Tab-separated table of C-alpha atoms and ligand atoms in Angstrom:
chain	number	residue	atom	x	y	z
A	1	MET	CA	-0.009	0.043	-0.076
A	2	ASN	CA	0.828	3.409	-0.790
A	3	THR	CA	0.513	4.833	2.652
A	4	LEU	CA	2.280	7.808	3.680
A	5	ASN	CA	3.893	6.823	6.594
A	6	ASN	CA	4.259	4.061	9.035
A	7	PHE	CA	1.329	5.641	11.753
A	8	SER	CA	-1.112	5.705	9.509
A	9	LYS	CA	-3.620	4.016	6.757
A	10	ILE	CA	-3.630	7.306	5.060
A	11	THR	CA	-2.493	6.451	1.061
A	12	ALA	CA	-1.750	8.521	-1.887
A	13	ARG	CA	-5.237	7.679	-3.151
A	14	THR	CA	-6.974	9.142	0.155
A	15	ILE	CA	-5.031	12.535	-0.372
A	16	THR	CA	-6.069	12.947	-4.191
A	17	ASP	CA	-9.433	11.938	-3.465
A	18	ALA	CA	-9.655	14.452	-0.389
A	19	ALA	CA	-8.239	17.233	-2.479
A	20	SER	CA	-10.098	16.386	-5.680
A	21	GLN	CA	-13.388	16.212	-3.382
A	22	PHE	CA	-12.660	19.454	-0.998
A	23	GLY	CA	-10.471	21.295	-3.055
A	24	THR	CA	-7.145	22.512	-1.413
A	25	PRO	CA	-5.580	23.813	0.721
A	26	LEU	CA	-7.423	21.229	3.429
A	27	TYR	CA	-6.545	19.798	6.885
A	28	LEU	CA	-7.118	16.218	6.670
A	29	TYR	CA	-7.545	14.207	10.408
A	30	ASP	CA	-6.962	10.424	11.104
A	31	GLU	CA	-9.467	9.588	13.537
A	32	LYS	CA	-7.924	6.359	14.011
A	33	LEU	CA	-4.899	7.915	15.378
A	34	ILE	CA	-6.597	10.334	17.512
A	35	LEU	CA	-8.291	7.402	19.479
A	36	GLU	CA	-5.211	5.708	19.757
A	37	ARG	CA	-3.678	8.891	21.415
A	38	CYS	CA	-6.797	9.128	23.848
A	39	LEU	CA	-6.470	5.766	24.860
A	40	ALA	CA	-2.704	5.604	25.478
A	41	CYS	CA	-3.719	8.268	27.933
A	42	THR	CA	-6.563	6.848	29.635
A	43	SER	CA	-4.945	3.576	30.107
A	44	MET	CA	-1.669	5.261	31.539
A	45	PRO	CA	-1.130	3.766	35.508
A	46	TYR	CA	-2.580	5.568	38.028
A	47	ALA	CA	-2.766	4.906	42.513
A	48	TYR	CA	-5.909	7.046	43.260
A	49	GLY	CA	-7.937	7.574	40.116
A	50	HIS	CA	-6.686	9.814	37.019
A	51	VAL	CA	-8.493	12.092	34.891
A	52	VAL	CA	-7.285	13.243	31.555
A	53	ARG	CA	-8.253	16.348	30.112
A	54	TYR	CA	-7.565	17.405	26.202
A	55	ALA	CA	-6.632	20.864	26.149
A	56	MET	CA	-9.169	22.011	23.354
A	57	LYS	CA	-6.875	24.934	22.567
A	58	ALA	CA	-4.611	22.354	20.186
A	59	ASN	CA	-7.964	21.479	17.791
A	60	SER	CA	-11.253	22.914	18.871
A	61	ASN	CA	-13.368	21.679	16.001
A	62	ARG	CA	-16.597	20.265	17.537
A	63	THR	CA	-16.129	16.835	15.662
A	64	ILE	CA	-13.050	16.386	16.908
A	65	LEU	CA	-13.934	17.722	20.759
A	66	LYS	CA	-17.098	15.128	20.672
A	67	LEU	CA	-14.689	12.263	19.291
A	68	ILE	CA	-12.072	12.751	22.507
A	69	THR	CA	-14.629	13.118	24.853
A	70	ASP	CA	-16.721	10.414	24.115
A	71	ALA	CA	-13.489	8.361	23.884
A	72	GLY	CA	-14.047	9.123	28.297
A	73	LEU	CA	-11.151	12.549	27.955
A	74	HIS	CA	-12.665	15.743	29.869
A	75	LEU	CA	-11.720	18.867	28.497
A	76	ASP	CA	-8.747	21.571	29.491
A	77	ALA	CA	-10.085	25.317	28.519
A	78	SER	CA	-8.162	28.049	28.336
A	79	SER	CA	-10.679	30.633	28.103
A	80	LEU	CA	-14.310	31.334	28.247
A	81	ASN	CA	-15.235	31.119	25.066
A	82	GLU	CA	-13.482	27.800	24.795
A	83	VAL	CA	-15.905	26.821	27.454
A	84	LEU	CA	-18.854	27.966	25.590
A	85	ARG	CA	-17.797	26.125	22.529
A	86	ALA	CA	-17.457	23.017	24.495
A	87	LYS	CA	-20.959	23.315	25.439
A	88	LEU	CA	-22.291	24.052	22.281
A	89	ALA	CA	-20.895	20.654	20.993
A	90	GLY	CA	-22.804	19.165	23.579
A	91	ILE	CA	-20.284	19.005	26.351
A	92	ALA	CA	-21.029	18.852	29.666
A	93	SER	CA	-19.806	21.556	32.300
A	94	ASP	CA	-18.720	19.270	34.555
A	95	LYS	CA	-16.600	17.774	31.991
A	96	ILE	CA	-14.741	21.169	31.500
A	97	MET	CA	-11.879	23.150	33.422
A	98	LEU	CA	-11.509	26.707	32.956
A	99	THR	CA	-7.621	27.794	33.378
A	100	THR	CA	-7.215	31.424	31.420
A	101	GLN	CA	-5.215	34.611	31.411
A	102	GLU	CA	-8.932	36.033	30.918
A	103	THR	CA	-9.946	38.269	33.784
A	104	LEU	CA	-13.865	37.697	33.933
A	105	ASP	CA	-16.147	40.503	35.001
A	106	GLY	CA	-18.994	42.253	34.158
A	107	ASN	CA	-21.198	39.906	31.878
A	108	GLU	CA	-18.713	37.761	31.843
A	109	ARG	CA	-18.363	37.297	35.548
A	110	SER	CA	-22.177	36.364	35.463
A	111	LYS	CA	-21.849	33.729	32.633
A	112	LEU	CA	-18.887	32.140	34.580
A	113	GLU	CA	-21.030	31.733	37.628
A	114	GLU	CA	-24.037	30.485	35.978
A	115	LEU	CA	-21.157	27.753	34.609
A	116	LEU	CA	-19.802	27.186	38.188
A	117	LEU	CA	-23.287	26.569	39.338
A	118	ASP	CA	-23.496	23.697	36.832
A	119	GLY	CA	-20.596	22.146	37.386
A	120	LEU	CA	-17.320	23.690	35.491
A	121	LYS	CA	-14.395	23.484	37.097
A	122	TYR	CA	-12.336	26.862	37.526
A	123	ASN	CA	-8.731	27.140	38.254
A	124	ALA	CA	-7.557	30.665	39.798
A	125	CYS	CA	-4.535	31.712	38.062
A	126	SER	CA	-3.895	34.911	40.076
A	127	LEU	CA	-4.875	36.696	43.282
A	128	HIS	CA	-7.051	38.962	41.240
A	129	GLN	CA	-9.035	36.574	39.307
A	130	LEU	CA	-9.319	34.621	42.639
A	131	GLN	CA	-10.968	37.695	44.304
A	132	LEU	CA	-13.388	37.786	40.999
A	133	VAL	CA	-14.754	34.656	42.103
A	134	GLY	CA	-14.197	34.365	46.167
A	135	ASP	CA	-17.215	35.537	47.619
A	136	PHE	CA	-19.761	33.830	44.810
A	137	ALA	CA	-17.377	30.063	45.425
A	138	ALA	CA	-17.740	30.790	49.214
A	139	LYS	CA	-21.610	31.519	49.623
A	140	ASN	CA	-22.133	28.475	46.975
A	141	ASN	CA	-19.325	25.956	48.233
A	142	ILE	CA	-17.863	25.485	45.214
A	143	ASP	CA	-14.044	25.021	45.163
A	144	ILE	CA	-11.828	26.470	43.262
A	145	GLY	CA	-8.607	25.023	41.968
A	146	ILE	CA	-5.519	26.888	41.916
A	147	ARG	CA	-2.605	27.134	39.069
A	148	ILE	CA	0.907	27.475	41.062
A	149	HIS	CA	3.948	28.881	38.828
A	150	PRO	CA	6.471	27.114	40.130
A	151	GLY	CA	9.650	29.535	38.792
A	152	VAL	CA	10.886	26.545	36.587
A	153	GLY	CA	9.018	25.303	33.113
A	154	SER	CA	10.444	23.826	30.226
A	155	GLY	CA	8.996	23.807	26.265
A	156	GLU	CA	10.456	23.065	22.758
A	157	SER	CA	11.361	27.039	22.424
A	158	ALA	CA	11.549	29.780	24.897
A	159	THR	CA	8.439	30.806	23.676
A	160	ARG	CA	6.740	27.736	25.232
A	161	ASN	CA	8.083	27.728	28.460
A	162	THR	CA	5.232	28.559	30.773
A	163	GLY	CA	6.614	27.775	34.159
A	164	ASP	CA	10.067	29.586	34.241
A	165	ASP	CA	10.418	33.259	35.886
A	166	TYR	CA	9.999	34.552	32.417
A	167	SER	CA	6.514	33.777	32.038
A	168	CYS	CA	3.224	34.847	33.450
A	169	PHE	CA	0.968	31.752	33.994
A	170	GLY	CA	-0.388	31.521	37.473
A	171	ILE	CA	0.091	32.013	41.182
A	172	HIS	CA	3.922	32.217	42.063
A	173	LEU	CA	5.035	30.277	44.701
A	174	SER	CA	6.076	33.842	46.601
A	175	ASP	CA	2.467	34.892	46.355
A	176	LEU	CA	0.795	31.839	48.205
A	177	LYS	CA	1.111	33.363	51.719
A	178	GLU	CA	-1.400	36.286	50.500
A	179	VAL	CA	-3.421	33.940	48.203
A	180	ASN	CA	-4.161	31.455	51.381
A	181	SER	CA	-4.763	33.983	53.893
A	182	TYR	CA	-7.066	35.347	51.307
A	183	ALA	CA	-8.560	31.769	51.300
A	184	ALA	CA	-8.794	31.621	54.744
A	185	SER	CA	-10.619	34.970	55.312
A	186	LYS	CA	-13.633	33.501	53.041
A	187	GLY	CA	-13.541	29.853	54.412
A	188	MET	CA	-12.049	28.311	50.976
A	189	LYS	CA	-10.309	25.372	50.623
A	190	PHE	CA	-8.043	24.503	47.921
A	191	LYS	CA	-8.703	20.855	46.423
A	192	HIS	CA	-7.452	20.926	42.807
A	193	ILE	CA	-3.784	21.807	42.636
A	194	HIS	CA	-2.112	22.632	39.160
A	195	VAL	CA	1.095	23.195	37.662
A	196	HIS	CA	1.647	23.360	33.608
A	197	ILE	CA	5.486	23.958	32.906
A	198	GLY	CA	5.054	23.904	28.945
A	199	SER	CA	4.365	22.729	25.630
A	200	GLY	CA	6.575	19.787	24.432
A	201	ALA	CA	8.749	19.610	27.603
A	202	ASP	CA	11.684	17.664	28.103
A	203	THR	CA	10.716	14.063	29.968
A	204	THR	CA	13.305	14.618	32.526
A	205	MET	CA	11.725	18.283	33.833
A	206	TRP	CA	8.308	16.618	33.584
A	207	ARG	CA	9.321	14.199	36.290
A	208	LYS	CA	11.314	16.878	38.548
A	209	ASN	CA	7.668	18.757	38.427
A	210	ILE	CA	5.950	15.913	39.640
A	211	ASP	CA	8.139	16.021	42.503
A	212	LEU	CA	8.163	19.456	42.764
A	213	GLU	CA	4.478	19.958	42.676
A	214	LEU	CA	3.805	17.118	45.291
A	215	LYS	CA	6.072	19.150	47.325
A	216	ILE	CA	4.201	22.137	47.156
A	217	ILE	CA	0.966	20.026	48.050
A	218	GLU	CA	2.340	18.981	51.066
A	219	ASP	CA	4.343	22.342	52.400
A	220	ASN	CA	0.826	24.416	51.330
A	221	PHE	CA	-2.156	22.494	50.494
A	222	PRO	CA	-3.323	20.246	53.464
A	223	ASP	CA	-6.957	20.171	51.802
A	224	ALA	CA	-5.736	19.161	48.295
A	225	ASP	CA	-7.177	15.701	47.209
A	226	THR	CA	-5.975	16.538	43.402
A	227	VAL	CA	-3.277	17.135	41.519
A	228	SER	CA	-2.822	18.199	38.203
A	229	PHE	CA	0.509	17.785	36.376
A	230	GLY	CA	-1.004	19.894	33.239
A	231	GLY	CA	-0.031	19.261	29.640
A	232	GLY	CA	2.925	19.457	27.446
A	233	LEU	CA	3.639	15.768	26.900
A	234	LYS	CA	5.909	15.792	23.942
A	235	GLU	CA	5.175	14.440	20.480
A	236	ALA	CA	7.495	13.418	17.892
A	237	ARG	CA	6.611	14.862	14.726
A	238	MET	CA	9.674	14.065	12.948
A	239	PRO	CA	11.272	10.424	12.848
A	240	GLU	CA	14.186	11.442	14.775
A	241	GLU	CA	12.304	12.871	17.399
A	242	HIS	CA	11.143	11.451	20.361
A	243	ALA	CA	7.538	11.175	21.918
A	244	ALA	CA	6.947	11.238	25.462
A	245	ASP	CA	6.495	7.697	27.241
A	246	VAL	CA	2.721	8.506	28.667
A	247	ALA	CA	2.649	4.590	30.586
A	248	LEU	CA	6.358	5.466	31.892
A	249	LEU	CA	5.628	8.643	33.020
A	250	GLY	CA	2.460	7.375	34.594
A	251	SER	CA	4.371	5.002	36.523
A	252	TYR	CA	6.304	7.522	37.835
A	253	ALA	CA	3.747	9.730	38.710
A	254	LYS	CA	1.796	6.534	40.448
A	255	MET	CA	4.889	5.482	42.763
A	256	ARG	CA	5.374	9.158	43.756
A	257	VAL	CA	1.833	9.445	44.502
A	258	GLU	CA	1.612	6.223	46.408
A	259	GLU	CA	5.086	7.707	48.512
A	260	PHE	CA	2.863	10.777	49.036
A	261	PHE	CA	0.416	8.417	50.583
A	262	ASP	CA	2.591	6.747	52.732
A	263	ARG	CA	4.085	10.127	54.094
A	264	THR	CA	0.860	11.934	54.608
A	265	GLY	CA	-2.082	9.270	54.635
A	266	ARG	CA	-3.716	11.590	51.948
A	267	LYS	CA	-5.072	9.447	48.267
A	268	LEU	CA	-4.633	12.364	45.389
A	269	LYS	CA	-6.361	11.733	42.173
A	270	VAL	CA	-3.714	12.717	39.239
A	271	GLU	CA	-4.972	15.008	36.602
A	272	ILE	CA	-3.084	15.451	32.737
A	273	GLU	CA	-3.916	17.845	30.271
A	274	PRO	CA	-2.394	16.831	26.824
A	275	GLY	CA	-3.105	18.740	23.755
A	276	THR	CA	-0.389	18.221	21.140
A	277	TYR	CA	-0.131	14.560	21.999
A	278	ILE	CA	-3.738	13.651	21.139
A	279	VAL	CA	-4.162	15.320	17.916
A	280	ALA	CA	-0.784	16.193	16.374
A	281	ASN	CA	0.419	13.574	14.655
A	282	SER	CA	-3.190	13.037	13.406
A	283	GLY	CA	-3.538	16.268	10.726
A	284	TYR	CA	-2.221	16.693	7.662
A	285	ALA	CA	-2.465	19.751	5.829
A	286	ILE	CA	-3.205	19.009	1.867
A	287	THR	CA	-1.802	21.543	-0.321
A	288	ARG	CA	-1.411	21.756	-4.066
A	289	LEU	CA	2.203	22.372	-5.663
A	290	ILE	CA	1.145	25.510	-7.982
A	291	ASP	CA	4.523	26.644	-8.688
A	292	LYS	CA	8.130	26.213	-9.124
A	293	LYS	CA	11.243	28.967	-8.783
A	294	LYS	CA	14.914	28.980	-8.378
A	295	THR	CA	17.874	31.442	-7.196
A	296	ALA	CA	21.139	31.245	-7.606
A	297	ARG	CA	21.339	28.775	-4.620
A	298	THR	CA	18.134	27.671	-4.097
A	299	ASN	CA	14.729	25.448	-5.781
A	300	PHE	CA	11.486	26.697	-4.414
A	301	ILE	CA	7.839	24.798	-4.550
A	302	ILE	CA	5.102	26.667	-4.156
A	303	THR	CA	2.030	25.738	-2.774
A	304	ASP	CA	-1.237	26.953	-2.082
A	305	GLY	CA	-1.158	26.867	1.577
A	306	GLY	CA	1.758	27.955	3.966
A	307	MET	CA	2.109	30.419	6.827
A	308	GLU	CA	-1.670	30.816	6.899
A	309	ILE	CA	-1.995	26.845	7.374
A	310	ASN	CA	1.152	25.995	9.526
A	311	SER	CA	2.943	29.045	11.239
A	312	ARG	CA	4.492	26.254	13.298
A	313	PRO	CA	7.786	26.680	11.362
A	314	LEU	CA	7.304	30.771	11.203
A	315	LEU	CA	6.841	30.733	15.015
A	316	TYR	CA	9.051	28.180	16.352
A	317	GLY	CA	11.147	26.580	13.821
A	318	SER	CA	9.435	23.840	14.394
A	319	LYS	CA	10.119	20.986	11.943
A	320	HIS	CA	7.258	18.971	10.057
A	321	PRO	CA	7.402	15.861	7.819
A	322	VAL	CA	6.692	16.655	3.968
A	323	TYR	CA	5.258	14.152	1.920
A	324	ILE	CA	4.940	14.682	-2.081
A	325	VAL	CA	1.666	12.928	-3.844
A	326	SER	CA	2.101	12.851	-7.355
A	327	SER	CA	-1.621	14.343	-9.118
A	328	ASP	CA	-2.559	10.972	-10.262
A	329	GLY	CA	-2.599	9.128	-6.360
A	330	ASN	CA	0.116	6.593	-7.536
A	331	ARG	CA	3.165	8.174	-5.689
A	332	VAL	CA	4.082	9.071	-2.313
A	333	VAL	CA	7.767	10.434	-1.896
A	334	SER	CA	8.951	11.383	1.949
A	335	SER	CA	12.560	12.226	2.361
A	336	GLU	CA	12.054	11.504	5.906
A	337	PHE	CA	10.245	8.318	6.005
A	338	ASN	CA	11.912	7.025	3.240
A	339	PRO	CA	15.421	8.652	3.021
A	340	SER	CA	17.191	7.064	-0.161
A	341	GLY	CA	18.564	8.601	-3.536
A	342	PHE	CA	17.040	11.725	-3.698
A	343	ASN	CA	18.865	14.487	-6.647
A	344	PHE	CA	16.563	17.673	-5.719
A	345	GLU	CA	16.580	19.639	-2.741
A	346	ALA	CA	13.514	22.462	-2.413
A	347	VAL	CA	12.602	24.954	0.051
A	348	ILE	CA	8.770	24.699	0.142
A	349	ALA	CA	6.949	28.297	0.167
A	350	GLY	CA	3.656	29.113	0.529
A	351	LYS	CA	1.746	31.413	-1.178
A	352	CYS	CA	1.643	34.774	1.214
A	353	CYS	CA	3.728	37.976	0.716
A	354	GLU	CA	5.892	36.862	3.387
A	355	SER	CA	9.682	35.770	3.102
A	356	GLY	CA	9.005	33.717	6.239
A	357	ASP	CA	5.908	32.005	4.638
A	358	CYS	CA	7.983	28.603	4.147
A	359	GLN	CA	7.526	25.348	5.894
A	360	THR	CA	11.213	24.611	5.843
A	361	LEU	CA	12.582	27.051	8.153
A	362	ASP	CA	15.174	26.734	11.001
A	363	MET	CA	15.014	28.476	14.269
A	364	ASP	CA	16.934	31.533	13.096
A	365	GLY	CA	13.814	31.633	10.284
A	366	HIS	CA	16.588	30.582	7.849
A	367	ALA	CA	14.863	28.576	4.979
A	368	VAL	CA	16.127	25.114	4.717
A	369	ALA	CA	15.862	22.703	1.538
A	370	ARG	CA	14.498	19.175	1.903
A	371	ALA	CA	15.602	16.250	-0.184
A	372	MET	CA	12.720	14.587	-2.537
A	373	SER	CA	12.487	13.663	-5.984
A	374	GLU	CA	11.641	16.561	-8.365
A	375	PRO	CA	7.962	17.392	-8.085
A	376	LEU	CA	5.836	18.371	-11.439
A	377	ILE	CA	3.212	21.600	-10.963
A	378	GLY	CA	0.179	19.895	-9.806
A	379	ASP	CA	1.400	17.375	-7.691
A	380	ILE	CA	0.062	17.681	-4.269
A	381	VAL	CA	2.488	18.611	-1.207
A	382	VAL	CA	1.366	17.506	2.262
A	383	ILE	CA	2.715	18.813	5.785
A	384	GLY	CA	2.250	16.146	8.515
A	385	GLY	CA	2.088	16.637	12.085
A	386	VAL	CA	-0.250	19.589	11.695
A	387	GLY	CA	-3.180	18.483	14.141
A	388	ALA	CA	-2.189	20.727	16.969
A	389	TYR	CA	-1.784	24.633	17.155
A	390	CYS	CA	-2.300	24.893	13.204
A	391	SER	CA	-6.047	25.097	12.082
A	392	SER	CA	-6.724	26.812	15.895
A	393	MET	CA	-3.808	29.179	15.781
A	394	ALA	CA	-2.816	29.925	12.136
A	395	PRO	CA	-3.343	33.805	11.029
A	396	TYR	CA	-5.586	32.292	8.133
A	397	ASN	CA	-6.955	35.284	6.954
A	398	TYR	CA	-3.453	37.284	6.145
A	399	ASN	CA	-2.892	37.903	2.454
A	400	SER	CA	-6.840	37.923	2.458
A	401	HIS	CA	-6.807	33.760	1.895
A	402	VAL	CA	-9.956	32.239	3.465
A	403	GLN	CA	-9.610	29.284	6.292
A	404	ALA	CA	-9.216	26.185	4.968
A	405	ALA	CA	-11.667	23.191	5.051
A	406	GLU	CA	-11.078	20.506	7.700
A	407	VAL	CA	-12.108	16.747	7.006
A	408	LEU	CA	-11.911	13.436	9.093
A	409	TYR	CA	-10.330	10.272	7.425
A	410	THR	CA	-12.641	8.120	9.587
A	411	GLN	CA	-12.123	4.565	10.472
A	412	ALA	CA	-14.155	3.424	8.346
A	413	GLY	CA	-11.990	4.527	5.465
A	414	ASP	CA	-14.653	7.704	4.834
A	415	LEU	CA	-13.899	11.446	4.369
A	416	GLU	CA	-16.466	13.361	6.221
A	417	LEU	CA	-16.360	17.000	5.894
A	418	ILE	CA	-16.321	18.676	9.291
A	419	ARG	CA	-15.350	22.287	8.381
A	420	LYS	CA	-16.688	24.461	5.322
A	421	ARG	CA	-14.177	26.481	4.013
A	422	GLN	CA	-14.506	30.225	4.955
A	423	THR	CA	-15.609	32.134	2.036
A	424	LEU	CA	-14.749	35.939	1.034
A	425	GLU	CA	-18.257	37.080	1.945
A	426	GLN	CA	-17.720	35.670	5.514
A	427	MET	CA	-13.872	37.267	5.949
A	428	LEU	CA	-15.774	40.732	5.127
A	429	GLU	CA	-19.041	40.675	6.715
A	430	ASN	CA	-18.444	42.282	10.194
A	431	GLU	CA	-16.335	44.950	8.147
A	432	ILE	CA	-18.743	48.817	8.125
B	1	LIG	C1	-1.605	24.515	26.342
B	1	LIG	C2	-2.018	23.691	27.663
B	1	LIG	C3	-1.752	22.647	27.476
B	1	LIG	C4	-1.387	21.492	26.552
B	1	LIG	O1	-0.296	21.388	26.046
B	1	LIG	P1	0.244	20.716	25.193
B	1	LIG	O2	1.782	21.522	24.777
B	1	LIG	O3	-0.436	20.985	23.956
B	1	LIG	O4	0.063	19.383	25.841
B	1	LIG	C5	-2.404	22.101	28.837
B	1	LIG	N1	-2.722	22.696	30.014
B	1	LIG	C6	-2.340	23.685	29.780
B	1	LIG	C7	-2.950	24.635	30.992
B	1	LIG	C8	-2.283	24.822	28.748
B	1	LIG	O5	-2.563	25.979	28.706
């Protein structure tokens, strides 16, 4: 079979079928892989109960949210609108936890209070956030969680480290006294303690965070019954990268939580919040090769979907696998997955007026050529690993391009449209 790689059933023919049925550019998601990743997380070892929350900012499409919550995951939302979006997808409030930078006041505060009464869980990330809900929570006996800023973090780039002293997520350890005395004055108890150290965190740092967070709980939170280790489980988009071993991290957390019980007599429930790990490798951006150019030193192939589909190379220097599929659906070329005998190298550029609109950039923003066999105009260029933080984060209206369509490749092998392509009218409808 002409599959793209060794971890999905998607073939060259699936790709050309999707392109001719729905047009390019589009996102294609592999349902089977998403479900495998959900299972890897829900079946991780634990001692006294666990909850896996999918970080929905990674990909918030309604069909994806339903798929993942039907597989037994709860949700981590990062804004009030994400909560409302999940509710509109039919997901119950008590399956959602809100951890946000927003400070909800006025109408938003009323909405939050309504949701809290309906079972939404809320993580206070600053003293001010806590004070905004304190009286209401105390009066209604609602437990508020707290996100701690541990002062150390880890991420695939500096911009994705959310735990070090250069980032502003959560209540810093040095403010705990003030927070605890505020809580005491209201008769509030903190049961849910949360830390998220960053995206694509190093596994050693993840383990260190488990130890650090349990220590923080032991020293400061006598009423805690749940510890959330946040997200950031690393995914391997490129063959040379290493994904987090969720079972191994689970065993480590289990051991530490059992030791915590031996010391304190307290049984902690564990939560994790993977986003990337659940959806990243399920996604493929299907684009059409529309032009070829060269300079004195570089070949370029130009596609009809670039930074407005996947801005991760431009933002972070992230590497994504590239597959070239012949327009007749008979041939796949990927120098990442079958590296042999290529006599052509090219930079993959998009159609935006931006020299950084390349899918192959290094950390300094320089375009890097990839090996391939020379493709033809009309071939399909597929960018892999775009299931997380692409559709949900890309600057899709730049150059007045429209937001791409999204399609699910179901376990049964069907192509299901799950988001229509935006129209020019929709892009402009709020302009006056
Ligand atoms: C973004 C985020 C996550 C998920 O991070 P990934 O790197 O996608 O796993 C989890 N928890 C919180 C609070 C987040 O902000």
